[in-house]
CSV table of C-alpha atoms in Angstrom, one decimal:
chain,number,residue,atom,x,y,z
A,248,UNK,CA,34.7,64.0,79.2
A,249,UNK,CA,38.1,63.9,81.0
A,250,UNK,CA,39.3,61.1,83.1
A,251,UNK,CA,39.9,61.9,86.7
A,252,UNK,CA,43.6,62.0,87.7
A,253,UNK,CA,44.9,59.0,89.3
A,254,UNK,CA,47.5,61.0,91.3
A,255,UNK,CA,47.6,64.0,93.6
A,256,UNK,CA,49.9,67.0,93.0
A,257,UNK,CA,50.3,69.7,95.6
A,258,UNK,CA,52.6,72.1,97.3
A,259,UNK,CA,54.9,70.4,99.7
A,260,UNK,CA,54.3,70.7,103.5
A,261,UNK,CA,57.1,70.7,106.0
A,262,UNK,CA,56.7,67.0,106.7
A,263,UNK,CA,56.8,66.3,102.9
A,264,UNK,CA,60.2,68.1,102.7
A,265,UNK,CA,61.6,66.0,105.4
A,266,UNK,CA,60.5,62.9,103.5
A,267,UNK,CA,62.0,64.3,100.3
A,268,UNK,CA,65.2,65.1,102.1
A,269,UNK,CA,65.3,61.4,103.4
A,270,UNK,CA,65.2,60.2,99.8
A,271,UNK,CA,67.8,62.6,98.7
A,272,UNK,CA,70.2,61.6,101.5
A,273,UNK,CA,70.7,58.2,100.0
A,274,UNK,CA,74.0,58.3,98.1
A,275,UNK,CA,72.3,56.2,95.4
A,276,UNK,CA,70.0,59.2,94.8
A,277,UNK,CA,72.0,62.3,95.5
A,278,UNK,CA,74.9,61.2,93.4
A,279,UNK,CA,72.8,62.2,90.2
A,280,UNK,CA,72.4,65.8,91.3
A,281,UNK,CA,74.4,69.0,91.4
A,282,UNK,CA,72.9,71.9,93.5
A,283,UNK,CA,75.7,74.2,92.5
A,284,UNK,CA,79.4,73.8,92.7
A,285,UNK,CA,79.4,70.1,92.9
A,286,UNK,CA,77.1,70.1,96.0
A,287,UNK,CA,75.1,66.9,95.6
A,288,UNK,CA,73.3,66.9,98.9
A,289,UNK,CA,70.7,69.3,100.0
A,290,UNK,CA,69.4,69.9,103.6
A,291,UNK,CA,65.9,70.1,104.8
A,292,UNK,CA,66.4,73.7,105.4
A,293,UNK,CA,67.6,74.4,101.9
A,294,UNK,CA,64.6,72.5,100.6
A,295,UNK,CA,62.2,74.6,102.7
A,296,UNK,CA,63.8,77.8,101.6
A,297,UNK,CA,63.3,76.5,98.0
A,298,UNK,CA,59.7,75.7,98.6
A,299,UNK,CA,59.1,79.2,99.9
A,300,UNK,CA,61.1,81.1,97.2
A,301,UNK,CA,59.2,82.5,94.2
A,302,UNK,CA,62.1,81.2,92.2
A,303,UNK,CA,60.8,77.6,92.5
A,304,UNK,CA,57.7,75.8,91.6
A,305,UNK,CA,57.7,72.5,93.7
A,306,UNK,CA,54.9,69.9,93.9
A,307,UNK,CA,54.9,66.6,95.6
A,308,UNK,CA,52.9,63.8,94.0
A,309,UNK,CA,51.5,60.5,94.9
A,310,UNK,CA,48.7,58.1,94.2
A,311,UNK,CA,45.2,59.3,94.6
A,312,UNK,CA,43.5,58.1,97.8
A,313,UNK,CA,46.8,58.3,99.9
A,314,UNK,CA,48.4,61.3,101.5
A,315,UNK,CA,52.0,60.2,101.4
A,316,UNK,CA,53.9,61.6,98.5
A,317,UNK,CA,56.2,59.3,96.5
A,318,UNK,CA,58.0,61.9,94.5
A,319,UNK,CA,58.6,65.6,93.9
A,320,UNK,CA,58.7,67.6,90.6
A,321,UNK,CA,60.4,70.9,90.6
A,322,UNK,CA,60.7,73.9,88.2
A,323,UNK,CA,63.6,76.2,89.3
A,324,UNK,CA,64.5,79.6,88.2
A,325,UNK,CA,60.9,80.3,87.3
A,326,UNK,CA,61.3,84.1,87.5
A,327,UNK,CA,64.2,84.1,85.0
A,328,UNK,CA,63.7,87.3,82.8
A,329,UNK,CA,64.2,85.3,79.5
A,330,UNK,CA,61.3,83.0,80.3
A,331,UNK,CA,63.2,79.8,80.8
A,332,UNK,CA,63.1,77.4,83.9
A,333,UNK,CA,65.1,74.3,84.8
A,334,UNK,CA,63.2,71.0,85.6
A,335,UNK,CA,64.1,68.2,87.9
A,336,UNK,CA,62.4,65.3,89.7
A,337,UNK,CA,63.0,62.8,92.5
A,338,UNK,CA,61.1,59.7,93.3
A,339,UNK,CA,61.1,57.5,96.4
A,340,UNK,CA,63.0,54.4,95.0
A,341,UNK,CA,61.6,52.1,97.7
A,342,UNK,CA,57.9,52.7,97.0
A,343,UNK,CA,56.0,51.3,94.0
A,344,UNK,CA,53.2,52.9,92.2
A,345,UNK,CA,51.3,52.6,88.9
A,346,UNK,CA,53.4,52.8,85.8
A,347,UNK,CA,53.6,56.3,84.5
A,348,UNK,CA,52.8,58.3,87.6
A,349,UNK,CA,56.1,60.2,87.4
A,350,UNK,CA,55.5,61.2,83.8
A,351,UNK,CA,51.9,62.3,84.6
A,352,UNK,CA,53.0,64.4,87.6
A,353,UNK,CA,55.9,65.9,85.3
A,354,UNK,CA,53.4,66.7,82.6
A,355,UNK,CA,51.1,68.4,85.1
A,356,UNK,CA,53.9,70.6,86.5
A,357,UNK,CA,55.2,71.4,82.9
A,358,UNK,CA,51.6,72.5,82.0
A,359,UNK,CA,51.8,74.9,85.0
A,360,UNK,CA,55.2,76.2,83.9
A,361,UNK,CA,54.0,77.0,80.5
A,362,UNK,CA,50.5,78.1,81.1
A,363,UNK,CA,50.5,79.8,84.5
A,364,UNK,CA,54.1,80.8,84.8
A,365,UNK,CA,54.5,81.7,81.2
A,366,UNK,CA,57.7,79.9,80.6
A,367,UNK,CA,59.1,79.9,77.0
A,368,UNK,CA,61.4,77.0,77.4
A,369,UNK,CA,62.3,74.5,80.2
A,370,UNK,CA,65.8,72.8,80.3
A,371,UNK,CA,67.0,69.8,82.1
A,372,UNK,CA,70.1,67.6,82.3
A,373,UNK,CA,70.9,63.9,83.2
A,374,UNK,CA,74.0,62.1,83.8
A,375,UNK,CA,74.8,60.2,80.5
A,376,UNK,CA,74.4,56.8,82.2
A,377,UNK,CA,71.0,57.6,83.9
A,378,UNK,CA,68.9,55.8,81.3
A,379,UNK,CA,65.7,56.1,83.4
A,380,UNK,CA,65.8,59.9,83.6
A,381,UNK,CA,66.8,60.3,79.9
A,382,UNK,CA,63.9,58.2,79.0
A,383,UNK,CA,61.5,60.2,81.2
A,384,UNK,CA,62.8,63.5,79.8
A,385,UNK,CA,62.5,62.3,76.2
A,386,UNK,CA,59.0,60.8,76.7
A,387,UNK,CA,58.0,64.2,78.1
A,388,UNK,CA,59.1,65.8,74.8
A,389,UNK,CA,62.7,67.1,75.9
A,390,UNK,CA,65.1,67.2,73.0
A,391,UNK,CA,68.9,66.7,73.4
A,392,UNK,CA,70.8,69.8,72.6
A,393,UNK,CA,74.3,68.9,73.7
A,394,UNK,CA,76.5,66.9,76.0
A,395,UNK,CA,78.9,68.3,78.4
A,396,UNK,CA,81.8,65.8,78.7
A,397,UNK,CA,83.6,64.7,81.8
A,398,UNK,CA,81.8,67.1,84.2
A,399,UNK,CA,80.0,64.9,86.7
A,400,UNK,CA,81.7,62.8,89.3
A,401,UNK,CA,79.8,59.6,90.2
A,402,UNK,CA,81.1,56.4,91.8
A,403,UNK,CA,84.6,57.5,91.3
A,404,UNK,CA,84.1,58.0,87.5
A,405,UNK,CA,83.9,61.3,85.6
A,406,UNK,CA,80.8,61.3,83.4
A,407,UNK,CA,79.1,63.5,81.1
A,408,UNK,CA,75.8,65.4,81.4
A,409,UNK,CA,73.2,65.3,78.6
A,410,UNK,CA,71.5,68.7,78.3
A,411,UNK,CA,67.9,68.8,77.1
A,412,UNK,CA,65.3,71.4,76.4
A,413,UNK,CA,61.6,71.5,76.0
A,414,UNK,CA,59.6,74.2,74.1
A,415,UNK,CA,55.8,74.7,74.7
A,416,UNK,CA,54.9,73.7,71.0
A,417,UNK,CA,56.6,70.4,71.3
A,418,UNK,CA,55.4,69.8,74.7
A,419,UNK,CA,51.7,70.4,73.6
A,420,UNK,CA,52.2,68.2,70.5
A,421,UNK,CA,53.4,65.4,72.6
A,422,UNK,CA,50.7,65.7,75.3
């Protein structure tokens, strides 16, 4: 018998996207991202367009019994003809939750990516000093395949990005 989920995972509503935008407006958060050509901030309108686009699979998550999300997990480029996708996640850094909720929500989205969306590989990257993200990705089964040196500006420093990939076989062995 399976254990009931301790978290909810659902498609974001417009009020959820406004909340996510609020988290990502924080320089301590958006500095870790790159939404193309060095753009580290994303507007609520852009988040709404992403949520409506078939190129994205976005889900907000939070503790069961509440309605307020405390994070978002995203697969982008889910219609790529080669069967790949890109993974990213954001958590509300001011709210606490039970240990492991981000990993559980991430696993649920990755299951959807491999099973329902038929992805053959999922990639991600994290700034080399972002130990928390690197630990999450490796705990999910992602493997490092390279480091892009001196390509991400953060706090006046030029840092590298660690590139990782996850194949379904490894993911299901880890799950």
